[in-house]
Amino acid sequence: VKTSKPRTTYHHGDLRAALLSAARALLDEGGVPAVTLREAARRAGVSPAATYRHFADKDALLVALAVQGFGEFAAAMKAAFEASREPMADMGVAYVQFAVDRPGLFRLMFGPAVADRSKSPELLEVIARATQLFDSGMKSRKDVAPGDPVAALRSWATMHGLAMLALDNMLPGYDPVMLAQALAKKGRLPG
Amino acid sequence: VKTSKPRTTYHHGDLRAALLSAARALLDEGGVPAVTLREAARRAGVSPAATYRHFADKDALLVALAVQGFGEFAAAMKAAFEASREPMADMGVAYVQFAVDRPGLFRLMFGPAVADRSKSPELLEVIARATQLFDSGMKSRKDVAPGDPVAALRSWATMHGLAMLALDNMLPGYDPVMLAQALAKKGRLPG
DNA sequence: TGTACATCAGTGAACGCGCGTTCACTGATGTAC
DNA sequence: TGTACATCAGTGAACGCGCGTTCACTGATGTAC
């Protein structure tokens, strides 16, 4: 499958962005294992070697995708936080929703594909930003002492675990987002 | 690395078990990606083709490992449940402990390596057994209505999320088991 | 107890695959004067 | 405004790798009579 039209110019113009978006499509279609330099190059209409003008190696491409992912994630959390008077509940639901909507990306972000995150300061920073947003949500929660780290971690772990169990098909027959609502709002299971 | 001594007999004797234990060692050493039929055969001192006398394909080997893993997991949960008057808390801690002790196995069991679990009735059954144990723990919990599915799921998701975040290096500097204790017992974060 | 023979569990060589990565190269671009 | 030249972003072919899997085969085992 070729995403881009054949080029007319020798130079691509914005190959880096094209490779990233091709890789992102691969991630969405087939998960982390489907992301390869060669296939991304193919879709961008370019030879495999050309990728090395823009990424030092495959890992650099994965890191770039993860950075992008955490950026989107932080934005989604922020949106849920700001649009609500129940920020923790809505952030929890948004967390699971994000994972369900972009399973490949979610796995890339949190999984072992990027082995050593500390090699990329940019990645560390965007992770810190996404995490901090989650923490600051905790601090405004009504029923919890501000900045209670145990409660913050509990909420995070709960939603992360729910997302993972859902992606990994351990909750067959349930709608993950409805489960997230039930857990976040301490309501009942529908059905 | 060769695990077994060179054979003296033409037939191996118990190649299936040898392959499984070699594969298990690979899993412990290098995670799911390190598990290959060829390397397992190498360690068992046997040609690659010999594996096909005992496993239909690679997926069958992975399924067998997962079955083994869920068996160990169920046993660990059962032990924690029976040894305690705070079964939920101790099962939670045991859950995280299991993941930390056997990260490769844990990932294989819950992750996407085994794509379609429904192809193996044996796997489905052992999963059901492990899950049911967790549920029955819920039912004896003092502070929760017996069989409350929301509370059961919440505990499960919380511990699973904590385990995953820990394995995926998202909680650097913390001891996952101590965090599990804090979350399970609703205590404070030490430090 | 001995023998013919089916069956089973291995061998060893080979297959095709797609991957990440490197290399010498060439076409296009941009800059200095 | 034109030209020499350095630099940049591509090409295309090739490398070695390890993998899962198949094939015709052979050595060992077990069973029927």
XYZ file of C-alpha atoms (C1' of nucleotides) in Angstrom:
448
model
C 0.000 0.000 0.000
C 1.429 3.259 -1.081
C 0.161 6.317 0.712
C 1.790 9.106 -1.223
C 1.702 9.944 -4.886
C 4.903 9.459 -6.844
C 7.115 12.452 -6.494
C 7.940 14.729 -9.378
C 10.928 16.319 -7.708
C 14.074 14.489 -6.735
C 13.869 15.833 -3.234
C 10.877 14.943 -1.188
C 10.238 18.192 0.591
C 9.280 16.956 4.002
C 10.369 13.390 4.204
C 10.725 13.349 7.942
C 7.081 14.204 8.428
C 6.046 11.774 5.718
C 7.995 8.952 7.363
C 6.476 9.758 10.707
C 2.964 9.718 9.385
C 3.563 6.497 7.483
C 4.994 4.923 10.623
C 2.032 6.145 12.577
C -0.323 4.528 10.107
C 1.606 1.267 10.410
C 1.329 1.514 14.165
C -2.420 1.979 13.948
C -2.830 -0.856 11.484
C -0.602 -3.540 12.898
C 0.784 -2.387 16.200
C 4.387 -1.984 17.163
C 5.659 -5.016 15.225
C 4.316 -3.531 11.990
C 6.509 -0.462 12.286
C 9.596 -0.980 10.134
C 11.904 1.481 8.489
C 11.588 -0.290 5.172
C 7.807 -0.221 5.070
C 7.674 3.395 6.187
C 10.086 4.262 3.384
C 7.985 2.279 0.922
C 4.879 4.216 1.859
C 6.668 7.508 1.634
C 7.771 6.503 -1.857
C 11.433 6.557 -1.037
C 14.343 4.127 -0.823
C 15.080 2.478 2.528
C 18.401 4.246 2.840
C 16.763 7.642 2.606
C 15.323 7.178 6.079
C 18.787 7.541 7.523
C 18.897 11.190 6.477
C 16.202 11.846 9.067
C 16.530 9.209 11.755
C 19.733 7.841 13.182
C 18.231 4.394 13.400
C 14.964 2.589 13.925
C 14.893 3.411 17.589
C 14.976 7.118 16.812
C 11.847 6.696 14.722
C 10.091 4.873 17.534
C 11.111 7.553 19.992
C 9.721 10.230 17.705
C 6.432 8.350 17.531
C 6.344 7.993 21.297
C 6.981 11.706 21.746
C 4.104 12.412 19.418
C 1.936 9.956 21.316
C 2.601 11.415 24.717
C 1.889 14.845 23.289
C -1.525 13.749 22.095
C -2.070 11.987 25.361
C -1.263 15.065 27.417
C -3.624 17.088 25.272
C -6.431 14.588 25.754
C -5.909 14.582 29.507
C -5.824 18.346 29.602
C -9.030 18.588 27.606
C -10.800 16.155 29.908
C -9.517 17.994 32.922
C -10.624 21.409 31.771
C -14.010 20.463 30.421
C -15.239 18.980 33.636
C -16.099 19.567 37.231
C -15.263 15.954 37.935
C -11.774 16.064 36.513
C -10.492 12.832 37.980
C -13.391 10.792 36.743
C -13.304 12.308 33.305
C -9.555 12.020 33.009
C -9.836 8.375 33.917
C -12.405 7.782 31.244
C -10.351 9.771 28.749
C -7.320 7.665 29.655
C -9.081 4.446 28.749
C -10.691 6.012 25.727
C -7.272 7.052 24.454
C -5.930 3.534 24.822
C -8.918 1.991 23.087
C -8.803 4.470 20.229
C -5.062 4.125 19.625
C -3.971 0.749 20.912
C -0.765 0.640 18.903
C 0.296 4.069 19.996
C -0.611 3.391 23.603
C 1.460 0.224 23.619
C 4.382 1.973 22.018
C 4.247 4.749 24.606
C 4.037 2.593 27.693
C 5.453 -0.684 26.472
C 8.946 -2.055 26.070
C 9.396 -1.066 22.417
C 11.385 1.990 23.428
C 13.841 0.250 25.679
C 15.672 3.162 27.201
C 13.629 6.315 27.466
C 16.406 8.137 29.254
C 18.315 8.443 25.996
C 15.846 11.024 24.785
C 15.454 14.156 26.908
C 12.566 15.225 24.714
C 10.723 12.016 25.490
C 11.404 12.319 29.193
C 10.072 15.823 29.143
C 6.820 15.062 27.394
C 6.268 12.094 29.692
C 6.810 14.337 32.682
C 4.337 16.795 31.252
C 1.679 14.136 30.706
C 2.239 12.688 34.166
C 2.236 16.037 35.864
C -1.128 16.840 34.337
C -2.447 13.672 35.829
C -1.027 14.587 39.201
C -2.399 18.091 39.159
C -5.801 16.568 38.453
C -5.381 14.673 41.676
C -4.746 17.795 43.620
C -8.103 19.323 42.788
C -10.033 16.229 43.677
C -12.641 16.953 46.263
C -12.652 13.780 48.278
C -8.920 13.463 48.663
C -6.302 15.457 50.458
C -4.484 17.678 47.944
C -1.398 16.055 46.622
C -2.070 12.703 48.211
C 0.377 10.557 46.295
C -1.198 7.234 47.198
C -4.577 8.310 45.869
C -2.967 9.706 42.724
C -1.070 6.525 42.067
C -4.134 4.425 42.772
C -6.197 6.273 40.209
C -3.445 6.105 37.661
C -2.794 2.422 38.185
C -6.485 1.610 38.087
C -7.078 3.276 34.759
C -3.833 2.018 33.301
C -4.666 -1.501 34.374
C -8.155 -1.285 32.961
C -6.782 -0.009 29.670
C -4.219 -2.785 29.499
C -6.632 -5.542 30.405
C -9.007 -4.255 27.753
C -6.352 -4.034 25.032
C -5.091 -7.468 25.948
C -8.529 -8.947 25.571
C -8.880 -9.960 29.180
C -12.315 -8.376 29.546
C -14.219 -9.905 26.672
C -17.773 -8.760 26.260
C -17.406 -5.522 28.143
C -17.133 -2.014 26.802
C -13.902 -0.695 28.335
C -15.105 2.891 28.393
C -18.233 1.975 30.286
C -16.130 0.044 32.744
C -13.907 3.090 33.128
C -16.937 5.196 33.911
C -18.082 2.681 36.478
C -14.689 2.612 38.158
C -14.089 6.336 37.955
C -17.457 7.377 39.225
C -17.856 4.549 41.669
C -21.167 3.745 40.079
C -22.588 0.369 39.194
C -21.727 -1.921 36.367
C -24.326 -1.521 33.688
C -25.784 -4.918 32.879
C 24.636 -21.184 25.676
C 23.825 -24.826 25.823
C 21.762 -25.973 28.762
C 21.811 -29.711 28.340
C 24.690 -32.128 27.994
C 25.160 -33.775 24.621
C 22.939 -36.763 24.318
C 24.227 -40.292 24.106
C 21.002 -41.729 22.765
C 19.472 -40.866 19.451
C 16.166 -40.148 21.066
C 16.007 -37.404 23.568
C 13.671 -38.894 26.118
C 11.613 -35.891 27.053
C 12.204 -33.319 24.411
C 8.910 -31.551 24.907
C 9.727 -30.750 28.505
C 13.271 -29.785 27.572
C 12.030 -27.399 24.904
C 9.560 -25.865 27.302
C 12.164 -25.283 29.958
C 14.620 -23.869 27.444
C 11.914 -21.541 26.157
C 11.076 -20.538 29.670
C 14.695 -19.655 30.323
C 14.762 -17.561 27.162
C 11.613 -15.818 28.318
C 13.191 -14.997 31.657
C 16.407 -13.815 30.082
C 15.218 -11.738 27.179
C 11.462 -11.494 27.292
C 9.008 -12.589 24.662
C 11.158 -11.537 21.682
C 13.930 -13.871 22.843
C 11.721 -16.914 22.576
C 12.424 -18.638 19.252
C 12.002 -22.201 18.163
C 15.533 -22.325 16.838
C 17.176 -21.140 20.023
C 15.046 -23.417 22.175
C 16.114 -26.330 19.965
C 19.731 -25.241 20.222
C 19.575 -25.260 23.990
C 17.913 -28.618 24.068
C 20.715 -29.904 21.881
C 18.483 -30.790 18.996
C 17.926 -29.740 15.409
C 15.353 -27.026 14.686
C 13.104 -29.417 12.832
C 12.833 -31.686 15.843
C 10.664 -29.120 17.573
C 7.875 -29.871 15.153
C 7.462 -33.331 16.631
C 6.180 -31.664 19.785
C 4.691 -28.334 18.807
C 2.624 -27.649 15.727
C 4.238 -24.257 15.339
C 5.774 -21.453 17.325
C 2.438 -20.260 18.568
C 1.798 -23.647 20.162
C 4.996 -23.279 22.140
C 3.986 -19.832 23.331
C 0.573 -21.105 24.321
C 2.157 -23.910 26.322
C 4.321 -21.367 28.131
C 1.308 -19.198 28.837
C -0.606 -22.156 30.233
C 2.301 -22.908 32.501
C 2.460 -19.265 33.519
C -1.197 -18.979 34.416
C -0.870 -22.179 36.391
C 1.937 -20.729 38.474
C 0.015 -17.520 38.771
C -3.112 -19.234 40.048
C -1.017 -21.110 42.581
C 0.602 -17.909 43.798
C -2.777 -16.229 44.178
C -4.173 -19.233 45.982
C -1.251 -19.300 48.379
C -1.619 -15.608 49.168
C -5.325 -16.038 49.646
C -5.049 -18.947 52.020
C -2.185 -17.682 54.100
C -3.886 -14.490 55.094
C -6.759 -12.874 56.881
C -6.461 -9.939 54.541
C -6.763 -11.933 51.353
C -7.416 -9.068 48.997
C -4.471 -7.039 50.160
C -2.125 -9.993 50.088
C -3.326 -11.195 46.741
C -2.731 -7.745 45.379
C 0.805 -7.706 46.676
C 1.360 -11.230 45.380
C 0.063 -10.137 41.989
C 2.650 -7.407 41.698
C 5.337 -9.612 43.171
C 4.632 -12.232 40.533
C 4.956 -9.691 37.745
C 8.185 -8.300 39.123
C 9.711 -11.732 39.625
C 8.791 -13.024 36.185
C 8.395 -10.060 33.875
C 8.796 -12.058 30.685
C 6.253 -14.638 31.718
C 3.831 -12.005 32.935
C 4.031 -10.164 29.620
C 3.570 -13.350 27.680
C 0.496 -14.257 29.712
C -1.285 -10.939 29.495
C 0.270 -9.391 26.424
C -0.374 -9.697 22.723
C 2.188 -12.446 22.042
C -0.538 -15.057 22.083
C -2.867 -13.410 19.640
C -5.902 -15.609 19.853
C -6.357 -17.300 23.199
C -9.641 -18.834 22.137
C -7.776 -21.323 19.971
C -6.613 -23.146 23.081
C -9.321 -24.474 25.402
C -6.636 -25.430 27.889
C -5.414 -21.846 28.039
C -8.936 -20.496 28.410
C -9.547 -22.871 31.235
C -6.447 -22.001 33.234
C -7.151 -18.309 32.740
C -10.659 -18.804 34.021
C -9.270 -20.623 37.021
C -6.797 -17.855 37.822
C -9.451 -15.192 37.379
C -12.036 -17.018 39.405
C -9.601 -17.270 42.292
C -9.235 -13.556 42.163
C -12.978 -13.099 42.146
C -13.582 -15.437 45.027
C -11.044 -13.424 46.968
C -13.265 -10.442 46.365
C -16.257 -12.189 47.779
C -14.674 -12.659 51.173
C -13.577 -9.095 51.472
C -14.911 -7.522 54.616
C -15.551 -3.975 53.493
C -17.326 -4.794 50.280
C -20.599 -6.418 49.446
C -20.006 -10.040 48.464
C -19.604 -10.449 44.771
C -19.515 -6.752 44.038
C -18.170 -6.843 40.496
C -17.131 -3.206 40.397
C -14.973 -3.577 43.476
C -13.479 -6.798 42.149
C -12.611 -5.228 38.836
C -11.233 -2.151 40.535
C -8.828 -4.191 42.629
C -7.764 -6.258 39.685
C -7.225 -3.267 37.431
C -5.320 -1.408 40.121
C -2.845 -4.193 40.724
C -2.519 -5.005 37.056
C -1.884 -1.374 36.251
C 0.671 -1.064 38.990
C 2.445 -4.179 37.752
C 2.480 -2.921 34.192
C 3.653 0.566 35.068
C 6.449 -0.962 37.112
C 7.554 -3.394 34.403
C 7.427 -0.624 31.839
C 9.681 1.562 33.917
C 7.119 4.258 34.497
C 7.700 4.360 38.250
C 11.437 4.812 38.479
C 12.886 4.908 41.934
C 10.033 3.132 43.638
C 9.841 -0.421 44.856
C 6.765 -1.833 43.115
C 5.988 -4.266 45.919
C 6.013 -1.525 48.515
C 3.726 0.512 46.304
C 1.435 -2.489 46.032
C 1.313 -2.762 49.788
C 0.491 0.903 50.063
C -2.322 0.638 47.526
C -3.680 -2.648 48.822
C -3.705 -1.681 52.437
C -4.634 1.915 51.866
C -1.635 2.923 53.879
C 0.831 5.676 53.234
C 3.660 5.824 50.778
C 6.848 5.050 52.620
C 9.282 7.868 52.071
C 12.800 -66.224 21.943
C 13.384 -64.456 17.435
C 12.246 -61.924 13.559
C 9.619 -58.744 10.138
C 7.882 -54.624 9.962
C 5.287 -50.396 11.146
C 5.864 -46.405 13.653
C 8.058 -42.871 15.907
C 11.592 -39.170 16.934
C 15.199 -37.511 15.398
C 18.807 -35.300 11.367
C 20.678 -32.027 8.103
C 20.144 -29.284 4.459
C 17.619 -26.006 2.344
C 13.726 -22.598 1.303
C 12.156 -17.865 1.225
C 11.400 -13.952 3.924
C 11.919 -9.281 5.560
C 14.607 -6.852 8.298
C 18.261 -3.006 9.733
C 22.030 -1.034 7.963
C 26.073 0.423 4.899
C 28.266 1.940 0.725
C 29.632 4.497 -3.238
C 27.032 7.163 -6.025
C 24.257 11.170 -8.229
C 20.900 14.688 -8.818
C 19.318 19.057 -6.798
C 19.964 23.055 -4.006
C 22.012 27.044 -2.127
C 25.698 30.229 -1.378
C 30.041 33.254 -2.268
C 31.989 36.175 -5.214
C 23.138 38.322 -13.085
C 26.158 34.444 -13.773
C 29.065 30.903 -12.422
C 32.022 27.600 -9.366
C 31.525 24.803 -5.933
C 30.247 22.880 -1.366
C 26.549 20.720 0.705
C 22.541 18.226 1.088
C 18.927 14.561 0.190
C 18.154 11.252 -2.331
C 19.280 6.277 -5.176
C 20.132 1.400 -5.845
C 22.476 -2.418 -4.828
C 24.195 -5.222 -1.541
C 25.518 -7.118 3.200
C 24.630 -10.414 6.835
C 21.340 -11.957 9.995
C 18.130 -15.052 12.210
C 13.893 -16.567 11.744
C 9.844 -20.180 10.880
C 9.081 -23.905 8.304
C 9.463 -27.983 4.959
C 11.566 -32.015 2.971
C 13.441 -36.481 2.210
C 15.978 -39.090 5.113
C 17.590 -42.427 8.928
C 18.308 -44.412 13.387
C 15.767 -46.340 17.309
C 11.763 -48.389 19.349
C 7.940 -51.345 19.950
C 4.643 -54.745 18.553
C 2.508 -59.045 16.168
C 3.162 -63.505 15.273
